[in-house]
């Protein structure tokens, strides 16, 4: 079973395809002395995967959805604890007001107090990211921006989860 077998598309299990990919990759990197990383020989279309995920054809049961959000409180606590540790030594400049990282302030900033439709959550996430993404802020505020984005994403995900659950009732 060589690279030619991979390309033929013969019906085989996934594990054997992966084994062949690793063998093919190891053969390509072995004698050169410089590793260039794994290069899969099977073409992969990321856009078609994204389209499939957003098409609505993939269904998740309500139990799986609830289970995915069951640890939200512990995730919030972990993110906030990381934030406190990471920002412990951060000193604002005298004229600078640092953006808040607490979930209540971010929820108000997002406007989560009003009920939203599913499309509103995506728009809300994009507009918050446009204004607060770590790549768009000053270097000394990047850690804080990363934490704000994590908290905002968690808040939006939970609000969306609640909205979907309310719509199903």
CSV table of C-alpha atoms in Angstrom, one decimal:
chain,number,residue,atom,x,y,z
A,1,UNK,CA,0.0,0.0,0.0
A,2,UNK,CA,1.9,3.0,-1.2
A,3,UNK,CA,1.1,6.6,-2.3
A,4,UNK,CA,-0.5,5.3,-5.4
A,5,UNK,CA,-3.1,3.4,-3.3
A,6,UNK,CA,-4.0,6.6,-1.5
A,7,UNK,CA,-4.6,8.4,-4.8
A,8,UNK,CA,-6.9,5.7,-6.2
A,9,UNK,CA,-9.6,6.4,-3.7
A,10,UNK,CA,-10.1,2.7,-3.0
A,11,UNK,CA,-12.5,2.0,-0.1
A,12,UNK,CA,-10.4,1.7,3.0
A,13,UNK,CA,-10.8,2.6,6.6
A,14,UNK,CA,-9.6,6.0,7.9
A,15,UNK,CA,-6.9,4.6,10.1
A,16,UNK,CA,-5.1,2.9,7.3
A,17,UNK,CA,-5.3,6.1,5.2
A,18,UNK,CA,-3.7,8.0,8.1
A,19,UNK,CA,-1.0,5.3,8.4
A,20,UNK,CA,-0.2,5.6,4.7
A,21,UNK,CA,0.0,9.4,5.0
A,22,UNK,CA,2.4,9.2,7.9
A,23,UNK,CA,4.6,6.7,6.0
A,24,UNK,CA,4.6,8.8,2.9
A,25,UNK,CA,5.5,11.9,4.9
A,26,UNK,CA,8.3,10.1,6.7
A,27,UNK,CA,9.8,8.8,3.4
A,28,UNK,CA,9.8,12.4,2.1
A,29,UNK,CA,11.5,13.9,5.1
A,30,UNK,CA,14.0,11.1,6.0
A,31,UNK,CA,17.1,11.8,3.9
A,32,UNK,CA,17.0,15.5,3.5
A,33,UNK,CA,18.0,16.5,7.1
A,34,UNK,CA,15.6,19.4,7.2
A,35,UNK,CA,12.0,18.7,8.2
A,36,UNK,CA,9.5,20.6,6.3
A,37,UNK,CA,6.4,19.3,8.2
A,38,UNK,CA,3.7,16.9,7.2
A,39,UNK,CA,2.1,17.5,3.8
A,40,UNK,CA,-1.0,15.5,3.2
A,41,UNK,CA,-1.3,14.0,-0.3
A,42,UNK,CA,-5.1,14.1,-0.1
A,43,UNK,CA,-6.5,17.5,-1.2
A,44,UNK,CA,-8.6,19.2,1.4
A,45,UNK,CA,-11.0,22.0,0.6
A,46,UNK,CA,-11.4,24.1,3.8
A,47,UNK,CA,-14.1,26.3,2.2
A,48,UNK,CA,-16.4,23.3,1.4
A,49,UNK,CA,-16.0,22.1,5.0
A,50,UNK,CA,-16.9,25.6,6.3
A,51,UNK,CA,-19.9,25.7,3.9
A,52,UNK,CA,-21.1,22.3,5.2
A,53,UNK,CA,-20.8,23.4,8.8
A,54,UNK,CA,-22.8,26.6,8.2
A,55,UNK,CA,-25.3,25.0,5.9
A,56,UNK,CA,-27.6,23.7,8.7
A,57,UNK,CA,-27.4,20.2,7.3
A,58,UNK,CA,-25.4,19.1,10.4
A,59,UNK,CA,-27.7,18.7,13.3
A,60,UNK,CA,-26.8,18.7,17.0
A,61,UNK,CA,-29.2,17.3,19.5
A,62,UNK,CA,-30.5,19.5,22.3
A,63,UNK,CA,-28.8,17.2,24.8
A,64,UNK,CA,-25.4,17.5,23.1
A,65,UNK,CA,-25.9,21.3,22.9
A,66,UNK,CA,-26.7,21.5,26.6
A,67,UNK,CA,-23.8,19.2,27.5
A,68,UNK,CA,-21.4,21.4,25.5
A,69,UNK,CA,-22.3,24.4,27.7
A,70,UNK,CA,-22.5,22.6,31.0
A,71,UNK,CA,-19.0,23.7,32.0
A,72,UNK,CA,-19.5,27.4,31.1
A,73,UNK,CA,-19.3,28.6,34.7
A,74,UNK,CA,-16.0,26.8,35.3
A,75,UNK,CA,-14.7,28.1,31.9
A,76,UNK,CA,-15.6,31.7,33.0
A,77,UNK,CA,-13.8,31.2,36.3
A,78,UNK,CA,-10.7,29.8,34.6
A,79,UNK,CA,-10.6,32.6,32.1
A,80,UNK,CA,-11.0,35.3,34.7
A,81,UNK,CA,-8.4,33.7,36.9
A,82,UNK,CA,-5.9,33.6,34.0
A,83,UNK,CA,-6.8,37.2,33.3
A,84,UNK,CA,-6.0,38.2,36.9
A,85,UNK,CA,-2.7,36.5,36.8
A,86,UNK,CA,-1.7,37.8,33.4
A,87,UNK,CA,-2.7,41.3,34.1
A,88,UNK,CA,-1.4,41.5,37.7
A,89,UNK,CA,1.6,43.6,36.7
A,90,UNK,CA,-0.1,45.8,34.1
A,91,UNK,CA,0.0,49.4,34.9
A,92,UNK,CA,-2.1,51.9,32.9
A,93,UNK,CA,-0.6,55.1,31.6
A,94,UNK,CA,-1.9,58.1,33.5
A,95,UNK,CA,-4.1,59.3,30.6
A,96,UNK,CA,-5.3,55.8,29.6
A,97,UNK,CA,-8.4,54.0,30.7
A,98,UNK,CA,-8.1,50.3,30.3
A,99,UNK,CA,-11.1,48.5,28.8
A,100,UNK,CA,-12.9,46.3,31.4
A,101,UNK,CA,-12.5,42.5,31.4
A,102,UNK,CA,-15.4,41.6,33.8
A,103,UNK,CA,-18.3,39.7,32.1
A,104,UNK,CA,-20.9,42.2,33.3
A,105,UNK,CA,-19.3,45.1,31.6
A,106,UNK,CA,-18.6,43.2,28.4
A,107,UNK,CA,-22.2,42.0,28.4
A,108,UNK,CA,-23.4,45.6,28.6
A,109,UNK,CA,-21.0,46.6,25.9
A,110,UNK,CA,-22.3,43.8,23.6
A,111,UNK,CA,-25.9,44.7,24.3
A,112,UNK,CA,-26.9,41.2,25.5
A,113,UNK,CA,-29.7,42.6,27.7
A,114,UNK,CA,-32.0,42.8,24.7
A,115,UNK,CA,-33.3,39.6,23.1
A,116,UNK,CA,-31.6,38.8,19.8
A,117,UNK,CA,-32.1,36.6,16.8
A,118,UNK,CA,-29.5,34.1,15.7
A,119,UNK,CA,-28.2,36.4,13.0
A,120,UNK,CA,-27.7,39.2,15.6
A,121,UNK,CA,-25.3,37.1,17.5
A,122,UNK,CA,-23.0,36.7,14.5
A,123,UNK,CA,-23.2,40.4,13.8
A,124,UNK,CA,-22.5,41.2,17.4
A,125,UNK,CA,-19.4,38.9,17.5
A,126,UNK,CA,-18.0,40.5,14.3
A,127,UNK,CA,-18.5,44.1,15.4
A,128,UNK,CA,-17.0,43.3,18.9
A,129,UNK,CA,-14.0,41.6,17.2
A,130,UNK,CA,-13.5,44.5,14.8
A,131,UNK,CA,-13.2,46.9,17.7
A,132,UNK,CA,-11.4,44.7,20.2
A,133,UNK,CA,-9.4,42.0,18.4
A,134,UNK,CA,-5.8,41.7,19.8
A,135,UNK,CA,-4.3,42.4,16.4
A,136,UNK,CA,-6.1,45.7,16.2
A,137,UNK,CA,-5.0,47.2,19.6
A,138,UNK,CA,-1.8,48.7,20.9
A,139,UNK,CA,0.9,46.0,21.8
A,140,UNK,CA,0.6,46.7,25.6
A,141,UNK,CA,-3.2,46.0,25.4
A,142,UNK,CA,-3.0,42.8,23.5
A,143,UNK,CA,-3.2,40.5,26.5
A,144,UNK,CA,-6.3,42.4,27.8
A,145,UNK,CA,-7.9,42.3,24.3
A,146,UNK,CA,-7.4,38.6,24.1
A,147,UNK,CA,-9.1,38.1,27.4
A,148,UNK,CA,-12.0,40.4,26.4
A,149,UNK,CA,-12.5,38.5,23.2
A,150,UNK,CA,-12.6,35.2,25.1
A,151,UNK,CA,-15.1,36.5,27.6
A,152,UNK,CA,-17.2,38.1,24.8
A,153,UNK,CA,-17.2,34.8,22.8
A,154,UNK,CA,-18.3,32.9,25.9
A,155,UNK,CA,-21.1,35.4,26.6
A,156,UNK,CA,-22.3,35.4,23.1
A,157,UNK,CA,-22.2,31.6,22.9
A,158,UNK,CA,-24.2,31.3,26.1
A,159,UNK,CA,-26.8,33.9,25.0
A,160,UNK,CA,-27.2,32.1,21.7
A,161,UNK,CA,-27.6,28.8,23.5
A,162,UNK,CA,-30.3,30.3,25.7
A,163,UNK,CA,-32.0,31.9,22.7
A,164,UNK,CA,-32.1,28.5,20.8
A,165,UNK,CA,-33.4,26.7,23.9
A,166,UNK,CA,-36.1,29.4,24.4
A,167,UNK,CA,-37.1,29.1,20.7
A,168,UNK,CA,-37.5,25.3,21.0
A,169,UNK,CA,-40.0,25.6,23.9
